[in-house]
Coordinates of C-alpha atoms in Angstrom, one line a residue:
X1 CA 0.0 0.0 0.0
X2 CA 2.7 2.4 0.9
X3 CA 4.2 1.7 -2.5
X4 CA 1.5 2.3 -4.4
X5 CA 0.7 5.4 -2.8
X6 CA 4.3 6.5 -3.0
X7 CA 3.5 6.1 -7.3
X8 CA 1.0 8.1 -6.9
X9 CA 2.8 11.1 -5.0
X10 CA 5.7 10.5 -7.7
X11 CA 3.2 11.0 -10.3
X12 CA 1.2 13.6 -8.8
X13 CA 4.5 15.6 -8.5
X14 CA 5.9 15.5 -12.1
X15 CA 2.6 15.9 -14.2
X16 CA 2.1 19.1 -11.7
X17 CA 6.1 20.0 -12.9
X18 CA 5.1 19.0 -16.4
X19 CA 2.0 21.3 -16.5
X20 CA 3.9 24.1 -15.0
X21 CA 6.0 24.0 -18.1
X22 CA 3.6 23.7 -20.8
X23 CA 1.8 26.4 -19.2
X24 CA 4.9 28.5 -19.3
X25 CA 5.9 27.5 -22.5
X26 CA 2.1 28.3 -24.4
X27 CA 1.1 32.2 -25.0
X28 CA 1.2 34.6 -28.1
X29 CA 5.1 34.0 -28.1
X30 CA 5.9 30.1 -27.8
X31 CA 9.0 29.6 -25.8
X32 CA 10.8 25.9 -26.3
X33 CA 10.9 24.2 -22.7
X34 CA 14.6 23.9 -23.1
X35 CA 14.9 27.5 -23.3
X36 CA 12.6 27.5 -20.2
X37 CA 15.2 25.8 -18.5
X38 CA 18.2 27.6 -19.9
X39 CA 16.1 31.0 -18.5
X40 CA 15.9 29.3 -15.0
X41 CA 19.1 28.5 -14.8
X42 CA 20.3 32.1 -15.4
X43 CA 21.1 32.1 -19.0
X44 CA 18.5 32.4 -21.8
X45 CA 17.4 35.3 -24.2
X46 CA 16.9 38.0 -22.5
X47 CA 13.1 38.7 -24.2
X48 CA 11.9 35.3 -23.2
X49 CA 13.3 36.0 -20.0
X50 CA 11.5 39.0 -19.3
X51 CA 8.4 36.9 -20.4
X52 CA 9.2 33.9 -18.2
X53 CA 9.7 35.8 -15.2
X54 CA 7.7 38.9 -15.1
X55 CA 4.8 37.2 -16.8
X56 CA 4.0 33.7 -17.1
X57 CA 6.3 32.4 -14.3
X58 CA 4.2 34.6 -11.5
X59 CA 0.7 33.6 -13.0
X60 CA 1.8 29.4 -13.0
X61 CA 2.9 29.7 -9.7
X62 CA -0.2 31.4 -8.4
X63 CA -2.7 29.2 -10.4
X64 CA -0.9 26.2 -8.6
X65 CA -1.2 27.7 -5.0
X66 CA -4.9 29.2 -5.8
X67 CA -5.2 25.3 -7.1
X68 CA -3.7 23.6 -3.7
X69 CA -5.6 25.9 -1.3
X70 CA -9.2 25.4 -2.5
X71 CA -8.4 21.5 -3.2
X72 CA -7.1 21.6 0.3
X73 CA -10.5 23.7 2.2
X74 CA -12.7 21.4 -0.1
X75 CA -11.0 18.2 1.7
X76 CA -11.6 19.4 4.8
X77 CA -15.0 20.4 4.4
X78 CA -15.9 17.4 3.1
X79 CA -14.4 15.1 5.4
X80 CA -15.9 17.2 8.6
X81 CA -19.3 17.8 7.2
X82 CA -19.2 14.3 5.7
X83 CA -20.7 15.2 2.3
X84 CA -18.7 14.7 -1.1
X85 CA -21.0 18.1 -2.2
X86 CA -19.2 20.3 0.1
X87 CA -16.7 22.7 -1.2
X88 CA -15.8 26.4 -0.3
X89 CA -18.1 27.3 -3.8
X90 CA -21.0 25.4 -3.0
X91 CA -21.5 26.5 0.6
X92 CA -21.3 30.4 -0.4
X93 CA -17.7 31.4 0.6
X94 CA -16.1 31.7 -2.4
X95 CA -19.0 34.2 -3.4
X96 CA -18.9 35.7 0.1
X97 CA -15.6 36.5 -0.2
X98 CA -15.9 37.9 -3.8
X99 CA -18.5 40.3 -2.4
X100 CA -15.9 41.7 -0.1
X101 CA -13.3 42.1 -2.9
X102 CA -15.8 44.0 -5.1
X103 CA -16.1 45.9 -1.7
X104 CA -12.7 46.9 -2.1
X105 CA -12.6 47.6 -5.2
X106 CA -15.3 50.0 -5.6
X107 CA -13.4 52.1 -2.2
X108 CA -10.3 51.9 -4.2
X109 CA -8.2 49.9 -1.3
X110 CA -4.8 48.3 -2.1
X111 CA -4.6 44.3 -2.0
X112 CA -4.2 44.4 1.7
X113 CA -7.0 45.5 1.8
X114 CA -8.7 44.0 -0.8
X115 CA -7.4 40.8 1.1
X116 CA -8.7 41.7 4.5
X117 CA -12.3 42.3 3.1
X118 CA -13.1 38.9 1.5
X119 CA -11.8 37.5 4.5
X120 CA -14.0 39.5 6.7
X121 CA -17.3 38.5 4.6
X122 CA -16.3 34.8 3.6
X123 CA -15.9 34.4 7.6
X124 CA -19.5 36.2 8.0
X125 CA -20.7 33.9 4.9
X126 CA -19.3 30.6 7.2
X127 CA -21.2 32.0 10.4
X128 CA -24.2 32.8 9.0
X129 CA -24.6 29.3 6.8
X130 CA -23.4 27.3 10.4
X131 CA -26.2 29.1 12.4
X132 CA -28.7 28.2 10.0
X133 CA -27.4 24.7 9.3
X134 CA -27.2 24.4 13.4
X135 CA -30.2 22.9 15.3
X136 CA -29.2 22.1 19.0
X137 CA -25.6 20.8 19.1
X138 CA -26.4 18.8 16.0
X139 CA -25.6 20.9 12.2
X140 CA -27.7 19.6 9.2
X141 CA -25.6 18.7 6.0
X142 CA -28.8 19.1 3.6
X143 CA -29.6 22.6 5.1
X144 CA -25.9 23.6 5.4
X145 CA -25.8 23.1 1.5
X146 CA -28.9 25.0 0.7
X147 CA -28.4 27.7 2.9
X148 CA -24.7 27.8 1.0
X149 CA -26.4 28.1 -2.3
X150 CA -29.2 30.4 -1.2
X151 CA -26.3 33.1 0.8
X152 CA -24.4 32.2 -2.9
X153 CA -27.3 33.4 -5.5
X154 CA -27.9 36.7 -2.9
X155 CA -24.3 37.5 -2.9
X156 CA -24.2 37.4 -6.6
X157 CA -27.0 39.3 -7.1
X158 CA -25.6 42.1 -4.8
X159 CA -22.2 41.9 -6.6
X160 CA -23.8 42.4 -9.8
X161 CA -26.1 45.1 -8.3
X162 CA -22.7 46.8 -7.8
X163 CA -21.3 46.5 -10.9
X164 CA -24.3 48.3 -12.3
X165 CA -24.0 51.2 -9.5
X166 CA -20.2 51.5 -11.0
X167 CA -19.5 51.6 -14.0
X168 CA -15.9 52.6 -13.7
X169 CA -15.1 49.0 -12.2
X170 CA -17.5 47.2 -14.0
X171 CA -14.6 45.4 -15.8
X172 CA -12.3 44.4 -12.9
X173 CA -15.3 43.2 -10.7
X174 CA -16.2 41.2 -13.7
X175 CA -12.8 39.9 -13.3
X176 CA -13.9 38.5 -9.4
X177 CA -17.0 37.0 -10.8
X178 CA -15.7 35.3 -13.7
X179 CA -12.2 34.2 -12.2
X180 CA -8.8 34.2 -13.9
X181 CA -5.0 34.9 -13.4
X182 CA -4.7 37.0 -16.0
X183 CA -3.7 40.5 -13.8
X184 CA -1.3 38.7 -11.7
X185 CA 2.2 39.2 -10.8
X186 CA 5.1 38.8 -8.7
X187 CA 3.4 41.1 -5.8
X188 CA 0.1 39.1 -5.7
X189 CA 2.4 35.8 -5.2
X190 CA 4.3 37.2 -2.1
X191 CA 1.4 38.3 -0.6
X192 CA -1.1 35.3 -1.1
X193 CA 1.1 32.6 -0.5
X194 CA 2.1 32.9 2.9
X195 CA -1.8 32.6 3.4
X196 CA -2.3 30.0 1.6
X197 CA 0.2 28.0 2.6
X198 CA 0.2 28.4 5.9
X199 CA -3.4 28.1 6.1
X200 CA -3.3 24.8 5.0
X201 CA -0.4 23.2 6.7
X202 CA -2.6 24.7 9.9
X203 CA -5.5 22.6 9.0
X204 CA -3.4 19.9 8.2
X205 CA -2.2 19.1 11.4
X206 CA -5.9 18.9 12.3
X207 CA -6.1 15.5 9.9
X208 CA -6.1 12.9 12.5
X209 CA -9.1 14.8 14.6
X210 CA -11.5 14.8 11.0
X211 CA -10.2 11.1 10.8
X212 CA -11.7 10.8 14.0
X213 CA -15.1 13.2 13.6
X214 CA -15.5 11.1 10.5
X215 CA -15.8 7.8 12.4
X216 CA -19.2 10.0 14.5
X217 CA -18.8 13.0 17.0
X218 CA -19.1 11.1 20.1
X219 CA -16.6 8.3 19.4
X220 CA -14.2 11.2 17.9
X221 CA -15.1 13.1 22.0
X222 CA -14.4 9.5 23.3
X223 CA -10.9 9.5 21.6
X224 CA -10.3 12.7 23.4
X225 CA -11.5 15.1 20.2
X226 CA -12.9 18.2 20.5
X227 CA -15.3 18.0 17.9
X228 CA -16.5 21.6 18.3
X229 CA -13.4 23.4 18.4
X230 CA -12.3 21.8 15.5
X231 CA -15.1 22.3 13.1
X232 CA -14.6 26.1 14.2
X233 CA -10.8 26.2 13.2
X234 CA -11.2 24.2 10.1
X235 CA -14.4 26.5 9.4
X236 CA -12.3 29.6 9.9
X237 CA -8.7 28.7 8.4
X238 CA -11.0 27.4 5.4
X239 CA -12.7 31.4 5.3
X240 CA -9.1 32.3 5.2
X241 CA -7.4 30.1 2.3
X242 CA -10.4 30.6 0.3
X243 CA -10.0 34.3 1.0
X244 CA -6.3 34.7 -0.2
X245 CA -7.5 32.3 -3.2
X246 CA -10.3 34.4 -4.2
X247 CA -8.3 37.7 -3.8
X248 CA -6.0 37.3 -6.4
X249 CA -7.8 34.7 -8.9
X250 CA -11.6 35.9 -8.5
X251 CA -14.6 33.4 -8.1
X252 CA -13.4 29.9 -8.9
X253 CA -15.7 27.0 -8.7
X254 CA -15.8 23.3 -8.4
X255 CA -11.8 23.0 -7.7
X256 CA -12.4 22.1 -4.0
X257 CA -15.9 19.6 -4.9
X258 CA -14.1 18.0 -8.1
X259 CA -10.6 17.2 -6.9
X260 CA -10.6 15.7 -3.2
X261 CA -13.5 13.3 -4.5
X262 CA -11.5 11.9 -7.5
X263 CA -8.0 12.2 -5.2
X264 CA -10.1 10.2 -2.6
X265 CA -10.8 7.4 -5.2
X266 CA -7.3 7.1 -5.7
X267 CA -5.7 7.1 -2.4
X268 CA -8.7 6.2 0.2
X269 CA -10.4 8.8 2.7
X270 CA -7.4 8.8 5.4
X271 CA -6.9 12.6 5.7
X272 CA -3.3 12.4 6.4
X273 CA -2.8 11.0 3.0
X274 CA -5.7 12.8 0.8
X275 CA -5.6 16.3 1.8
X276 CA -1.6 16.0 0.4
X277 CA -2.6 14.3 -2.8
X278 CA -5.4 16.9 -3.2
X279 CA -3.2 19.7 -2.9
X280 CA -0.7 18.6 -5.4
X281 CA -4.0 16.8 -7.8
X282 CA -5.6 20.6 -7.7
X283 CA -2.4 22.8 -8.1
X284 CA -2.1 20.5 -11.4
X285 CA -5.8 20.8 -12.2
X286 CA -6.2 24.7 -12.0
X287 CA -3.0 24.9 -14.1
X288 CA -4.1 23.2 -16.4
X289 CA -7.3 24.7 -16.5
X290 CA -5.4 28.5 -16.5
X291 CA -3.6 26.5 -19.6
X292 CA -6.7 25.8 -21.3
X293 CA -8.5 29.0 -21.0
X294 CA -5.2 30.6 -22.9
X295 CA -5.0 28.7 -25.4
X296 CA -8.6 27.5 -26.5
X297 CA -9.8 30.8 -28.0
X298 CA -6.2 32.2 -28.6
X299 CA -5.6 35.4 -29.0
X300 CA -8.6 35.7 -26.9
X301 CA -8.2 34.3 -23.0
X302 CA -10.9 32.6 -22.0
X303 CA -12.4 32.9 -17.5
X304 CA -11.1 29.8 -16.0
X305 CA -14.4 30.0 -14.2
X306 CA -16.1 28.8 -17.2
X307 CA -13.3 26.2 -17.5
X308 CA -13.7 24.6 -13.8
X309 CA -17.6 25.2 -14.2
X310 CA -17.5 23.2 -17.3
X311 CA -15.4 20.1 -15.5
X312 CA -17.7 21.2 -12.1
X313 CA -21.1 21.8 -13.4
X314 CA -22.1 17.7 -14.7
X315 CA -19.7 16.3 -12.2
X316 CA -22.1 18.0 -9.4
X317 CA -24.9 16.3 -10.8
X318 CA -23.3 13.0 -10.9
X319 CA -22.8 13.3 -7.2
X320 CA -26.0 13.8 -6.6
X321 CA -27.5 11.4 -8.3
X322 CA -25.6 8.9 -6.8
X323 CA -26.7 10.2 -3.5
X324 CA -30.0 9.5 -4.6
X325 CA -29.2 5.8 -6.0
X326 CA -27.2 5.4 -2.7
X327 CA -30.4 6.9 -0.5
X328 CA -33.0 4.7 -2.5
X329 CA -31.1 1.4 -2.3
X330 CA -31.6 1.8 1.3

């Protein structure tokens, strides 16, 4: 078992290394990958250079991190609400924190602040949809997910009520809704990635207590788990990931529902092995996605949103149809 699963880290890592460089290689000026490495290692023409590293270097690395951190919440939220449908995008926090970023944008404020706002509402979204969700010291899945949908249509509907009020930023909170990595750069990287990363080695050191809350809540508070606390910490380093994700790539859907379900099929449901797996799986996913919206309408770049929605849209469905073949077979 720990061989196989070592083959699947191995080959996780290099098709995430090989995407990297066909998505630095493709653009309006296609750069051999030899030259890609002659450009890393210091030597290189010095107009591809300039390309490589003030341009498409900074938007692959981003897209891989923006890739990691939502494949990394969606794990988590799966695994502690114990629903496969469960993903930062689905319960309303992707869109919450989107509403804080058009927010900012409309005030004018910097990416700090920009940052700090779609934090703020994605961990307002996450209260509000666990006070509905919560009757007692029990929370509902089902009404979790609707009330994540419902808080996700309203902030959409306000977002493009602003865009309407402003005219002046109608094309960079278009941007937000629509997702993409096209504005990045070098700044956006330093800033987001500590986040990000940091974020999710956080949560990860939760892994053996959602192992437990998977088993039931009261055999995880037998094993000495604080059930609780946990969800809380998860539920507010999650707000913060997807936060930093959505601040510099705009809405992105699906990345956190589609990729810790098919990583889970491939390495089991122990969260000390998936939510690793999932972060390199997703990092190779969203760049690949990034790749495709380049390059499919070339010269014209394509939202990844419509990408991810296009993988996330019918594989949504299948889930829940086979929730309801699951439900009616018992």
């Amino acid at each position: 078992m720990k061989a196989k699963r070592g083959f699947y880290f191995t080959s996780a890592f290099f098709l995430l290394l090989l995407i990297m460089a066909l998505s630095i290689s493709a653009g309006a000026v296609k750069i051999p990958l030899q030259e890609i490495l002659n450009v890393l290692l210091g030597k290189g023409d010095e107009v591809n250079r300039r390309i490589i590293l003030t341009l498409r270097l900074p938007r692959v690395i981003e897209s891989a991190l923006v890739g990691m951190g939502l494949s990394v919440v969606g794990a988590f939220f799966q695994g502690l609400l114990r629903n496969p449908m469960a993903d930062p995008y689905v319960l309303g926090i992707s869109s919450g924190a989107a509403f804080g970023a058009t927010i900012a944008i409309i005030m004018g404020l910097g990416i700090f602040g920009l940052s700090s706002m779609a934090f703020i509402t994605a961990l307002l979204t996450v209260f509000f949809v666990y006070t509905v969700s919560r009757t007692g010291s029990r929370l509902s899945m089902t009404t979790m997910l609707l009330a994540g949908i419902a808080i996700s249509a309203f902030m959409s509907a306000i977002i493009s009520l602003l865009m309407l009020l402003n005219h002046d930023q109608f094309s960079r909170i278009v941007f937000w809704t629509m997702g993409g990595f096209g504005l990045v750069s070098w700044p956006q990287v330093i800033y987001s990635s500590p986040l990000i990363l940091i974020g999710s080695f956080v949560m990860y050191a939760f892994s053996r207590d959602v192992n437990a809350i998977l088993t039931g809540e009261e055999s995880a508070e037998h094993l000495g788990v604080n059930a609780e606390l946990v969800k809380k910490i998860i539920l507010v380093l999650g707000s913060l990931v997807t936060a930093s994700c959505v601040s510099v790539g705009g809405i992105i859907g699906f990345v956190g529902l589609i990729v810790p379900h098919i990583s889970r099929f491939i390495v089991g449901p122990d969260n000390r092995v998936l939510v690793p797996f999932s972060a390199l799986f997703g990092a190779s996913f969203l760049t690949f996605a990034d790749l495709l919206a380049r390059v499919i309408l070339k010269p014209v770049e394509m939202p990844i949103g419509i990408i991810t929605a296009t993988f996330g849209g019918p594989f949504f469905l299948y889930l829940l149809v086979r929730s309801k073949q699951k439900n009616e077979g018992m």
